[in-house]
Structure formats: structure tokens, C-alpha cells
Short mmCIF file of C-alpha atoms and ligand atoms in Angstrom, two decimals:
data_model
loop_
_atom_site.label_atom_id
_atom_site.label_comp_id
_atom_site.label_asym_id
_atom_site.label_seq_id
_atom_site.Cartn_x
_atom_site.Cartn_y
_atom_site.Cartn_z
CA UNK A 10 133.01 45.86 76.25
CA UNK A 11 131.66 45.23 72.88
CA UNK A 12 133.12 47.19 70.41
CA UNK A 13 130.49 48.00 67.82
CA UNK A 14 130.35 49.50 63.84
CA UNK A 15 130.94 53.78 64.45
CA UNK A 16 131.73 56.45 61.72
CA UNK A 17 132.67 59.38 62.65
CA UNK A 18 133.98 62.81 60.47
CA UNK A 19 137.26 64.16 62.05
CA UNK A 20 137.16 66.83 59.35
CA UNK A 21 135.73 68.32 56.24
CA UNK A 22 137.46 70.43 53.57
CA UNK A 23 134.97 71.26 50.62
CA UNK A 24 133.20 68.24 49.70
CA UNK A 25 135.83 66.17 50.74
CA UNK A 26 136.39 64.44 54.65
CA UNK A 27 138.62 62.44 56.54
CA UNK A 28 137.67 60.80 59.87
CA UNK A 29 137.62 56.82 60.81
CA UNK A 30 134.94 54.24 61.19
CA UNK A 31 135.37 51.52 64.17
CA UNK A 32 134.90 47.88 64.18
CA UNK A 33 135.64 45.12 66.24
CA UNK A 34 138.69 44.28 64.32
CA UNK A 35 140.23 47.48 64.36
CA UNK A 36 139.79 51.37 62.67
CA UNK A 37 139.33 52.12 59.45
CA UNK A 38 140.97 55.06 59.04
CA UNK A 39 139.04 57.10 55.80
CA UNK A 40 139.16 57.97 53.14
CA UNK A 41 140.43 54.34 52.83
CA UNK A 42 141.55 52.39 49.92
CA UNK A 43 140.74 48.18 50.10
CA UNK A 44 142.81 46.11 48.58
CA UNK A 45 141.20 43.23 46.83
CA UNK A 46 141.46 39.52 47.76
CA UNK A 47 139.38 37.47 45.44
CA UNK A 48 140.41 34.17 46.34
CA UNK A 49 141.49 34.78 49.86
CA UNK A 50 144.62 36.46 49.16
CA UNK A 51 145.89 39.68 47.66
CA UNK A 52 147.71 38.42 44.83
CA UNK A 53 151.43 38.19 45.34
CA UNK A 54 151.16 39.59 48.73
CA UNK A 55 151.82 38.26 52.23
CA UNK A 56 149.39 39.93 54.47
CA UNK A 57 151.58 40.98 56.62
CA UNK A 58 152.85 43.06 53.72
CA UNK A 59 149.62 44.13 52.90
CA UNK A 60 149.08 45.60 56.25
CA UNK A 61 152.99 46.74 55.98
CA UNK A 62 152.33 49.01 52.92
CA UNK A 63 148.90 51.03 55.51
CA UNK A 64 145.92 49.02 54.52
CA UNK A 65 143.22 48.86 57.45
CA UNK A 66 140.09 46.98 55.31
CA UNK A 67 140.49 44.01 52.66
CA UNK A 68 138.47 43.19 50.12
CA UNK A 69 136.60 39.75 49.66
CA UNK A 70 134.72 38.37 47.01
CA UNK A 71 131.34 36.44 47.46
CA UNK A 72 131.18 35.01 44.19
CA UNK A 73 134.66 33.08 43.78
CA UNK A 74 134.59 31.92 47.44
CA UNK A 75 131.04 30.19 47.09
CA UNK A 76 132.70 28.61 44.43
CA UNK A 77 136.71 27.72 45.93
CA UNK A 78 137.00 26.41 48.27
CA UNK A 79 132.95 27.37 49.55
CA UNK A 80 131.97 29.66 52.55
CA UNK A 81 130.90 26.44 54.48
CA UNK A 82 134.54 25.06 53.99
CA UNK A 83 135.66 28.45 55.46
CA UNK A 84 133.50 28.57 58.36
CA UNK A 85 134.25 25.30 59.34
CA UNK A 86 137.98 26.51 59.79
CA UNK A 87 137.51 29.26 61.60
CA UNK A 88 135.96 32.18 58.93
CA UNK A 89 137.57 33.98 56.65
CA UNK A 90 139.63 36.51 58.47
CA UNK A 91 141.78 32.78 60.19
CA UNK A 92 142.05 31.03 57.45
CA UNK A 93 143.95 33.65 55.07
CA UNK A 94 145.65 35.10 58.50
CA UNK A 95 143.96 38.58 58.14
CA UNK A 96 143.02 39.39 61.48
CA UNK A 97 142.21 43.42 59.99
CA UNK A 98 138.38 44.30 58.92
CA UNK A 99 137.23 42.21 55.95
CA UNK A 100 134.86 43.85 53.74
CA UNK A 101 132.85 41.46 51.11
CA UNK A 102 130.93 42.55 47.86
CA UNK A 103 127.53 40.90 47.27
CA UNK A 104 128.80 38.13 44.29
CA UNK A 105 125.99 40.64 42.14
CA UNK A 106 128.37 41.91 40.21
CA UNK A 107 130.99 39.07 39.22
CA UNK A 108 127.50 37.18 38.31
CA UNK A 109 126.35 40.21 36.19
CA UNK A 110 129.61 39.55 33.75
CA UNK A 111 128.76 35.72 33.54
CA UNK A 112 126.38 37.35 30.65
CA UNK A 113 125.19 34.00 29.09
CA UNK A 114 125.40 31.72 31.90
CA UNK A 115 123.10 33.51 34.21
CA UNK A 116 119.34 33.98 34.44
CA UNK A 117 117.86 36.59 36.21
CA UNK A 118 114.65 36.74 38.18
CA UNK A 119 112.79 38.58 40.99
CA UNK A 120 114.04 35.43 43.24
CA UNK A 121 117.68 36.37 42.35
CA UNK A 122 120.55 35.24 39.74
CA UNK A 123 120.79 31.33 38.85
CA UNK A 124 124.34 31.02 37.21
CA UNK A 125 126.72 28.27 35.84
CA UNK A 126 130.23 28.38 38.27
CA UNK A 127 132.95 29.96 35.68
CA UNK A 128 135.78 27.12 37.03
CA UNK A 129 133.58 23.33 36.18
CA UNK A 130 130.16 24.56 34.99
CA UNK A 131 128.29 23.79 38.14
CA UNK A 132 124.57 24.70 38.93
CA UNK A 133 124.38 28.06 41.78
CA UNK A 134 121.84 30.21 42.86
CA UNK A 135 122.82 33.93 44.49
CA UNK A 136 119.74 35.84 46.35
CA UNK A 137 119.71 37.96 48.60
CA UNK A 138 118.95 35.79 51.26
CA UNK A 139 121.59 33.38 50.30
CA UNK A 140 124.33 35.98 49.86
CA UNK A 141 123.71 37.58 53.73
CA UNK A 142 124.42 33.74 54.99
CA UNK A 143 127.58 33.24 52.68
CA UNK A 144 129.01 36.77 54.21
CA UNK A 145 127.95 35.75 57.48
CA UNK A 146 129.67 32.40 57.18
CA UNK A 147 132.89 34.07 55.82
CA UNK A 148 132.65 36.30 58.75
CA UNK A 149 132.66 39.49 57.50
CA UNK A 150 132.66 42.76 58.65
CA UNK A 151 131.72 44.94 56.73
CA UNK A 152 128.59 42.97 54.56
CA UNK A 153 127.11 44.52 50.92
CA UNK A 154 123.48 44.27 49.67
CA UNK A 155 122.96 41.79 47.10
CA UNK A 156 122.35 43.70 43.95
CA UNK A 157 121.78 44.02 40.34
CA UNK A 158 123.96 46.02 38.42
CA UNK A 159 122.69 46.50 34.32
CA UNK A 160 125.57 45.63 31.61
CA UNK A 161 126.07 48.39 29.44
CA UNK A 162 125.01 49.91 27.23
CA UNK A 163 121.16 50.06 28.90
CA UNK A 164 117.91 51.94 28.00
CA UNK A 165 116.76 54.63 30.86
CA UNK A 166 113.73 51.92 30.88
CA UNK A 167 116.26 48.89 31.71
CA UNK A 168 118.23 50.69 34.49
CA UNK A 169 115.11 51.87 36.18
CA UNK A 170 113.84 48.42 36.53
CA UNK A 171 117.15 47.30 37.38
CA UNK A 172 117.49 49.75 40.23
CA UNK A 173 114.05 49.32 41.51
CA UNK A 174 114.82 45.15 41.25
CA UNK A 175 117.63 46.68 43.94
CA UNK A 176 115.91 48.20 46.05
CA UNK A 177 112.98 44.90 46.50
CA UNK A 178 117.22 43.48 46.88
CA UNK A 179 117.83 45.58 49.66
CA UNK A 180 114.67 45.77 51.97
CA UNK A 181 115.02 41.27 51.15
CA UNK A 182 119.24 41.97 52.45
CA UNK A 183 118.37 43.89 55.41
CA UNK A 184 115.49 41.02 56.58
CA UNK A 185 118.26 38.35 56.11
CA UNK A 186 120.96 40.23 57.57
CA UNK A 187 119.10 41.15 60.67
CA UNK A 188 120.60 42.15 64.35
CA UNK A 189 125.02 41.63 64.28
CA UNK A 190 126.40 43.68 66.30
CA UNK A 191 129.86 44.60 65.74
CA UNK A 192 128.90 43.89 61.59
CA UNK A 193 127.77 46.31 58.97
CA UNK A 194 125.52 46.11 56.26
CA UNK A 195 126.07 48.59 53.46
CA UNK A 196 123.11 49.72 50.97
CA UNK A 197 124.03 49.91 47.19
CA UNK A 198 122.69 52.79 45.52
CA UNK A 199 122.41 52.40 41.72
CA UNK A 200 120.09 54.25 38.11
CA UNK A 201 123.24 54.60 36.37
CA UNK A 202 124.03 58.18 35.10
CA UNK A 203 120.30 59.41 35.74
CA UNK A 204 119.81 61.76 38.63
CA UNK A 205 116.22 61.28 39.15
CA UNK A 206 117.37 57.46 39.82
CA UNK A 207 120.15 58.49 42.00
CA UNK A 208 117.69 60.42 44.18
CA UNK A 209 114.91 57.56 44.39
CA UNK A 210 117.56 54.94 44.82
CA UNK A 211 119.20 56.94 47.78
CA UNK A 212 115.65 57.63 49.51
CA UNK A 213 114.84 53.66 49.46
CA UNK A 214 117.80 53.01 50.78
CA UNK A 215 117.32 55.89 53.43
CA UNK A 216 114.23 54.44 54.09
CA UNK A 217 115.43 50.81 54.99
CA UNK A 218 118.59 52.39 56.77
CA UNK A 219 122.10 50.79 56.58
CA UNK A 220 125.27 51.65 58.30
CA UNK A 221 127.03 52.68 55.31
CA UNK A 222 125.89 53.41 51.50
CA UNK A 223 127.79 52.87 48.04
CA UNK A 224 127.90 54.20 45.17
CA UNK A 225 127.42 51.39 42.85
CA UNK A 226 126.90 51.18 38.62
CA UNK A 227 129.89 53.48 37.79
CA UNK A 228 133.10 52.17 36.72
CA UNK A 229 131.65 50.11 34.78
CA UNK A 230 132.60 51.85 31.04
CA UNK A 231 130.87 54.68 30.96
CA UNK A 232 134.56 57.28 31.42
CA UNK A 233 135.77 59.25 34.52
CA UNK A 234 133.68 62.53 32.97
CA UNK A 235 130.19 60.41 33.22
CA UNK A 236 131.44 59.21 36.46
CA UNK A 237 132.39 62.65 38.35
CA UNK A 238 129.62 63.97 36.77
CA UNK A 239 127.62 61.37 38.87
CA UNK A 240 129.65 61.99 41.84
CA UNK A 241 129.23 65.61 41.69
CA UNK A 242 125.59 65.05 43.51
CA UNK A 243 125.29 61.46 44.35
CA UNK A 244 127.14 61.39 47.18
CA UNK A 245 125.68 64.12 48.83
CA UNK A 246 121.93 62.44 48.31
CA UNK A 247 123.44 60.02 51.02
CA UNK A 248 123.40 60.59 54.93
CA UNK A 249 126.08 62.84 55.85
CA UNK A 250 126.62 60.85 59.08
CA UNK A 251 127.51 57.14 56.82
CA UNK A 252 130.35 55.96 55.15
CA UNK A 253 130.51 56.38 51.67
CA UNK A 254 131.70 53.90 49.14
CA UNK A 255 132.53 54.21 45.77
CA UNK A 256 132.98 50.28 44.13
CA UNK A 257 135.60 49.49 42.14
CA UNK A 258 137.66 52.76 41.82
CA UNK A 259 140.04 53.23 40.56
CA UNK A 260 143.58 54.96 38.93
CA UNK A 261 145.18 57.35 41.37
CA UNK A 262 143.38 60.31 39.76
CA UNK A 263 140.19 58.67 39.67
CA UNK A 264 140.18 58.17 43.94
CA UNK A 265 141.69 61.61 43.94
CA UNK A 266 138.27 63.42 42.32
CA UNK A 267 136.00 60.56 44.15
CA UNK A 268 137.58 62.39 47.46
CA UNK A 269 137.14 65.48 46.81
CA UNK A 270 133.41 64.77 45.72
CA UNK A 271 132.73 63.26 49.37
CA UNK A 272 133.60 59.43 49.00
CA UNK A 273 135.13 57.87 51.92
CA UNK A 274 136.05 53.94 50.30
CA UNK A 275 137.23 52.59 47.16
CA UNK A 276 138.62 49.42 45.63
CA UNK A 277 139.94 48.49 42.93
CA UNK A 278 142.27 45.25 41.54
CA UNK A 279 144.00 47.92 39.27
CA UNK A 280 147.10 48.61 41.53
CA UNK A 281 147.78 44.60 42.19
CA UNK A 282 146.76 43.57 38.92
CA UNK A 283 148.95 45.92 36.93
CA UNK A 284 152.11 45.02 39.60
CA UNK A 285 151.54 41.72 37.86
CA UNK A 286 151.87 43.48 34.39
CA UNK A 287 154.76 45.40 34.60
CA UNK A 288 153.31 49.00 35.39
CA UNK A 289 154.46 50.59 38.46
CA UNK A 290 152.04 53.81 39.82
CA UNK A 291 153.97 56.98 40.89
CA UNK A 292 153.53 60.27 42.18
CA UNK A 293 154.73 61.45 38.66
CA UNK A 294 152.72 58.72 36.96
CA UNK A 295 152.91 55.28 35.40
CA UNK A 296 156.27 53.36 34.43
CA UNK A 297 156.22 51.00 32.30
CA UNK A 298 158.86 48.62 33.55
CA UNK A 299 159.60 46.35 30.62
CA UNK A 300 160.53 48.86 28.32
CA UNK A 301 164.21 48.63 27.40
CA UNK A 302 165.47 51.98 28.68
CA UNK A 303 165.17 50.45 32.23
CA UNK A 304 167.60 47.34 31.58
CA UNK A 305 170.62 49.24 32.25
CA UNK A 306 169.11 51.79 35.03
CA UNK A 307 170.89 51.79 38.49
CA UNK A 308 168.32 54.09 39.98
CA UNK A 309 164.90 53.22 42.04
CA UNK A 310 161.45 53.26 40.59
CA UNK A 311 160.91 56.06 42.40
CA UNK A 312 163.53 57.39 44.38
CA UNK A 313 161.11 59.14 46.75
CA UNK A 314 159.20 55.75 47.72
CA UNK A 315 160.33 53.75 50.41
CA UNK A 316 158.54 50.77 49.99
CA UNK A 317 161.05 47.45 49.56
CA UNK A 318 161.07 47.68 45.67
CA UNK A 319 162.13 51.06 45.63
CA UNK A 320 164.58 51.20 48.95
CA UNK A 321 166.20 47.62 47.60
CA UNK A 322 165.93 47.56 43.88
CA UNK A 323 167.19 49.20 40.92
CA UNK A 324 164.77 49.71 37.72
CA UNK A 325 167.10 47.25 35.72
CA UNK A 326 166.35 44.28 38.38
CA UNK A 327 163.05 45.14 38.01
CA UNK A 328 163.21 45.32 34.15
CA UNK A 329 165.09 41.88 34.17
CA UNK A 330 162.71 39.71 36.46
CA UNK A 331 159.44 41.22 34.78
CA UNK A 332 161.14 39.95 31.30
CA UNK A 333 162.53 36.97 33.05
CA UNK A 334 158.96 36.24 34.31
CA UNK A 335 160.17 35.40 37.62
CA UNK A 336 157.59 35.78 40.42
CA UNK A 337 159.46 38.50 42.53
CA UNK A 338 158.54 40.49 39.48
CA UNK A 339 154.53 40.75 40.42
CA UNK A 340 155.68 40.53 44.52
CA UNK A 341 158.04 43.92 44.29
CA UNK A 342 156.03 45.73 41.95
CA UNK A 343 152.27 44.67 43.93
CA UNK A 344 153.86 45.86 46.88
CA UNK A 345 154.97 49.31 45.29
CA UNK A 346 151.69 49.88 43.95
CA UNK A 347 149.60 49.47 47.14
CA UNK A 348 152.32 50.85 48.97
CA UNK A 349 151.99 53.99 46.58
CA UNK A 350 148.12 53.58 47.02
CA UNK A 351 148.17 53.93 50.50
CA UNK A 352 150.65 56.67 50.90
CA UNK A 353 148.19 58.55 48.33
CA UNK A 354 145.09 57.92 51.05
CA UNK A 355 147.34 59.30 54.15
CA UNK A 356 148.29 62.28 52.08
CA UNK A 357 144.98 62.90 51.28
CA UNK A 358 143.69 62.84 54.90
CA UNK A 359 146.43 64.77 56.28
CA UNK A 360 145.52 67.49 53.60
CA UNK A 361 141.75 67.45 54.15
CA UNK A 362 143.01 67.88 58.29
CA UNK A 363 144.79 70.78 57.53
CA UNK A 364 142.55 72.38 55.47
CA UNK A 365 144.74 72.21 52.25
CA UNK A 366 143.29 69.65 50.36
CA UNK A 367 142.66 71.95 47.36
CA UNK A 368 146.18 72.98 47.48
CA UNK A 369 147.46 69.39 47.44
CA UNK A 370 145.10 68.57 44.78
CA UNK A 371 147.07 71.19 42.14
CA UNK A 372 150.40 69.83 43.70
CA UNK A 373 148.96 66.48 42.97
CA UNK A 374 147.78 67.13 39.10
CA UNK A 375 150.67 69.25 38.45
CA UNK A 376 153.55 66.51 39.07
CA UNK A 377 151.93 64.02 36.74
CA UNK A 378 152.79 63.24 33.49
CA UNK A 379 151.64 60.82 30.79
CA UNK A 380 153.38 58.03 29.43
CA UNK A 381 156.23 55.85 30.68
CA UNK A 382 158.27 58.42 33.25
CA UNK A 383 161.61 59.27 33.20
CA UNK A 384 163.55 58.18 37.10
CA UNK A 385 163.91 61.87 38.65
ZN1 ZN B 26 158.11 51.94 45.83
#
């Protein structure tokens, strides 16, 4: 029997739900948090580890594996999901926005983006037509709209166009895309902080139909106010019966108030790319492992983690290969971070099961602190 793409809502609590969407390659057990894999891998992490620490649903990126080693050269051995040895769902992003940051070296028109490759200059053109067959040839399961995100700061004029230059994106993505079952293609809803935009971005979309919808254009500068202020209607101008993803959030209490404002996805590099940098993400907050208080410190990160940096490690190991710049550094503290990342996702759907997600939520706010903790 062919299993195909399903969402369904276990439970609500206030705006916020837990439940699990289906795929061939497994559940998805929301609200989820993805991991990102730009080139293939999740930096410093085995994926068996990566699957160790919870995560159901990687992240891939369109843009840098175009590039290295190309989508062809991936589909030739097998697709994506063999050749890094994740056999989980695999959800990619569009290449839109990694080509929006290229700044000079793109040019933009109705067609799509023409861009010059970051790595040796080369020549490369991302539409929407183009971008459905590179996800399809990476084998993906979970497959974005190509779309057009505006770099800040932008006139109301500029992110109107760019939104409605989305939308032509979209109705182009879901033509290309066409008839896979078992794969998903998720509508991008964008206008920036405008809720008139919001609302005739979500009704295109609506109108095309996708089996998912994000939330795209925030977390992109404009500060976790502008954003939840967003959040406080935009996900409810999307089908009730869809996944909902938010795109590159966030810090722990940025997923905490997506969640409670109805968003079922996230992603974000932040808690692999700061294991690389020395900050560890708690319960109580950040730690800042190279500061010299830690080098004599018997004790865990955080003695309420079991993940294999905190069960096996005291802070001054830690606090010695991060200054040593030894590569178990970014390896123990990646896997505490996503370890901590997903702990904070089953948490959060266990509360919003029982009913006491609001309580958890104070619980939640009221152990953190700011700046570098001190070990309980
Ligand atoms: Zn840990």
C-alpha cells in the first residue's frame, strides 16, 4: 500500500497544536523542529546522531547542492536521502532565498533569478520550473515553492510586487511540480509585516492549493515583536487542516511563541551553528563555554540533559577543546543543542496534549535567565 503525504491535529490548546503528518519515509511528529543540512550533512553530526537526539525531518538546501556536488550528481547515486544515509523525510527550501542574499550577483526577472555560484563564479539560472526538477532529482519529500523574498529594508510598494511576483511563482511551482504521490509541495506565503498582504498572499495560495503553507519573509531582521506581531494572525489566514511552517526560526523562545501562535515547523542553523561557536542552549538559557570560569568546572553543562555531552563531559573538557579548537568541540556541543532542541519540541507537544501548554509556557519563561548561566 502506498503510503501517501497526511496531516492530521491530535490536539489543540489555544492557538497552539500538536498532531503528526505522514510520509512515505516515516511521521513527522509536530510541532517539529528540522535540522539543517546545507551541504548534505548536519554539520558535525553523524545522522545517526541526528536522529539519536528526536529529529523526524531534515533540512536541505537547493541552492548549495545545484552548486556541490549538483542534483544530477545526486540522482545519479541514488537521491539525496542514500547518498548522505538519511533514510528520514527530507524537506528542501526553494534556493529563493540563499539567491536573494547573493545581492549583487543576481538579476531578477519575471522568468526567475540568474545568479553568479558564490564557490567559482559560475553562470546559474533558478525558476520555478527549474527548482521543482532539482527537488525532484534530490528526491525530496517535502518540496517548497520557488519564491522571492525582498531584502530589507523595502517600500510597502516593493514587497507588494515582490509578493505578487510569488504568487505568478507559485501557480508556475505547482504546474512543474505536478502529480507525486507520496511528495508534498508547500506554498510560501509572503507581504512582509502588512496584513492586507498576508491575507491576499494566503488566498492565492488557497486558491492554487498545496499540502502545506509557510510562513515566509520574517526572520529576516525585522525583531521577534514585528515577527509575533505577524504571527498573531498569519497563521490563522492559512487552512486549519495544513501544516504550518514558519522558515528559519529560530532561538528557543522564538519557536516557543511561533507554537503557541499555531505554527507546526521551524528551522533554523542557529542551534548547530552556535555548537560550532562555543554557546550551548539550556533550559535556563545560553552558556557561553569559553569563558574562563568553566576551565576548572567538574560539573555537566546541564546536569538535567542527558544527551552525550552532558552525561560524559564536564564543562572544563568542554571549555578546553572549544579553546583547543579541537573538532569534538563543535561534535559535543551540536549534539547538545539539537538534542536540547528536540527535547524542547516533545515538551511542547506533550503540554499542548494535556492541555497545559499555557502552564508550561510560564514554567518555560520563568527558568530562563540572560547571560552566560551559572551550572545548577
Ligand atoms: Zn546536553
Amino acid at each position: 500500500m502506498t503510503v501517501n503525504f497526511s496531516f492530521q491535529v491530535a490536539a489543540t490548546d489555544g492557538r497552539a497544536r500538536t498532531g503528526a503528518i505522514t510520509t512515505p519515509r516515516g511521521e513527522i511528529r509536530t510541532p517539529a523542529f528540522m535540522p539543517v543540512g546545507t551541504a548534505a550533512t548536519v554539520k558535525a553530526m553523524m545522522p545517526e546522531s541526528v536522529a539519536a537526539t528526536g529529529a523526524d525531518v531534515l533540512l536541505g538546501n537547493t541552492y548549495h547542492l545545484m552548486l556541490r556536488p549538483t542534483a544530477e550528481r545526486i540522482a545519479a547515486l541514488g537521491g539525496l536521502h542514500e547518498f548522505m544515509n538519511w533514510q528520514k523525510p527530507i524537506l528542501t527550501d526553494s534556493g529563493g532565498f540563499q539567491v536573494m542574499s547573493l545581492a549583487e550577483l543576481r538579476k531578477l526577472t519575471e522568468e526567475g533569478v540568474a545568479f553568479r555560484s558564490h564557490i567559482d563564479g559560475s553562470k546559474h539560472m533558478l525558476t520555478p520550473e527549474r527548482s521543482m526538477e532539482i527537488q525532484a532529482l534530490l528526491g525530496s519529500d517535502i518540496v517548497m515553492c520557488f519564491d522571492e523574498c525582498p531584502a530589507l529594508p523595502a517600500t510597502d510598494k516593493a514587497v507588494e510586487q515582490s509578493m505578487e511576483l510569488s504568487m505568478r511563482w507559485a501557480r508556475r511551482s505547482k504546474d512543474a511540480f505536478g502529480d507525486r504521490p507520496g511528495h508534498a509541495l508547500f506554498g510560501i506565503q509572503q507581504g512582509g509585516v502588512t496584513r492586507e498582504l498576508r491575507a491576499a498572499s494566503a488566498d492565492k495560495l488557497k486558491e492554487i492549493g498545496f499540502h502545506g503553507y509557510a510562513i515566509g519573509g520574517l526572520a529576516v531582521g525585522e525583531g521577534q515583536e514585528a515577527m509575533f506581531g505577524v504571527l498573531d494572525y498569519a497563521p490563522d489566514m492559512l487552512p486549519v487542516d495544513k501544516p504550518r511552517y514558519l522558515m528559519g526560526v529560530g532561538k528557543p523562545d522564538d519557536i516557543v511563541g511561533a507554537v503557541a501562535r499555531g505554527v507546526d515547523m521551524m528551522d533554523c542553523v542557529l542551534p548547530s551553528r552556535s555548537g560550532r561557536t562555543g554557546q550551548a542552549w539550556t533550559r535556563r538559557g545560553q552558556v557561553n563555554i569559553k569563558n574562563a570560569r568553566h576551565a576548572d568546572d567538574p560539573r555537566p553543562l546541564d546536569a538535567d540533559c542527558t544527551c552525550p555531552a552532558c552525561r560524559n563531559y564536564s564543562r572544563a573538557y568542554l571549555h578546553h577543546v572549544f579553546r583547543a579548537q579541537e573538532m569534538i568541540s563543535g561534535m559535543l556541543l551540536t549534539w547538545h543543542n539539537l538534542h536540547y532542541y528536540q527535547e524542547l519540541m516533545a515538551d511542547m507537544r506533550r503540554a499542548i496534549a494535556g492541555g497545559g501548554f499555557d502552564a508550561w509556557q510560564a514554567v518555560f519563561h520563568a527558568q530562563r535567565q540572560d547571560g552566560d548561566i551559572e551550572p545548577l
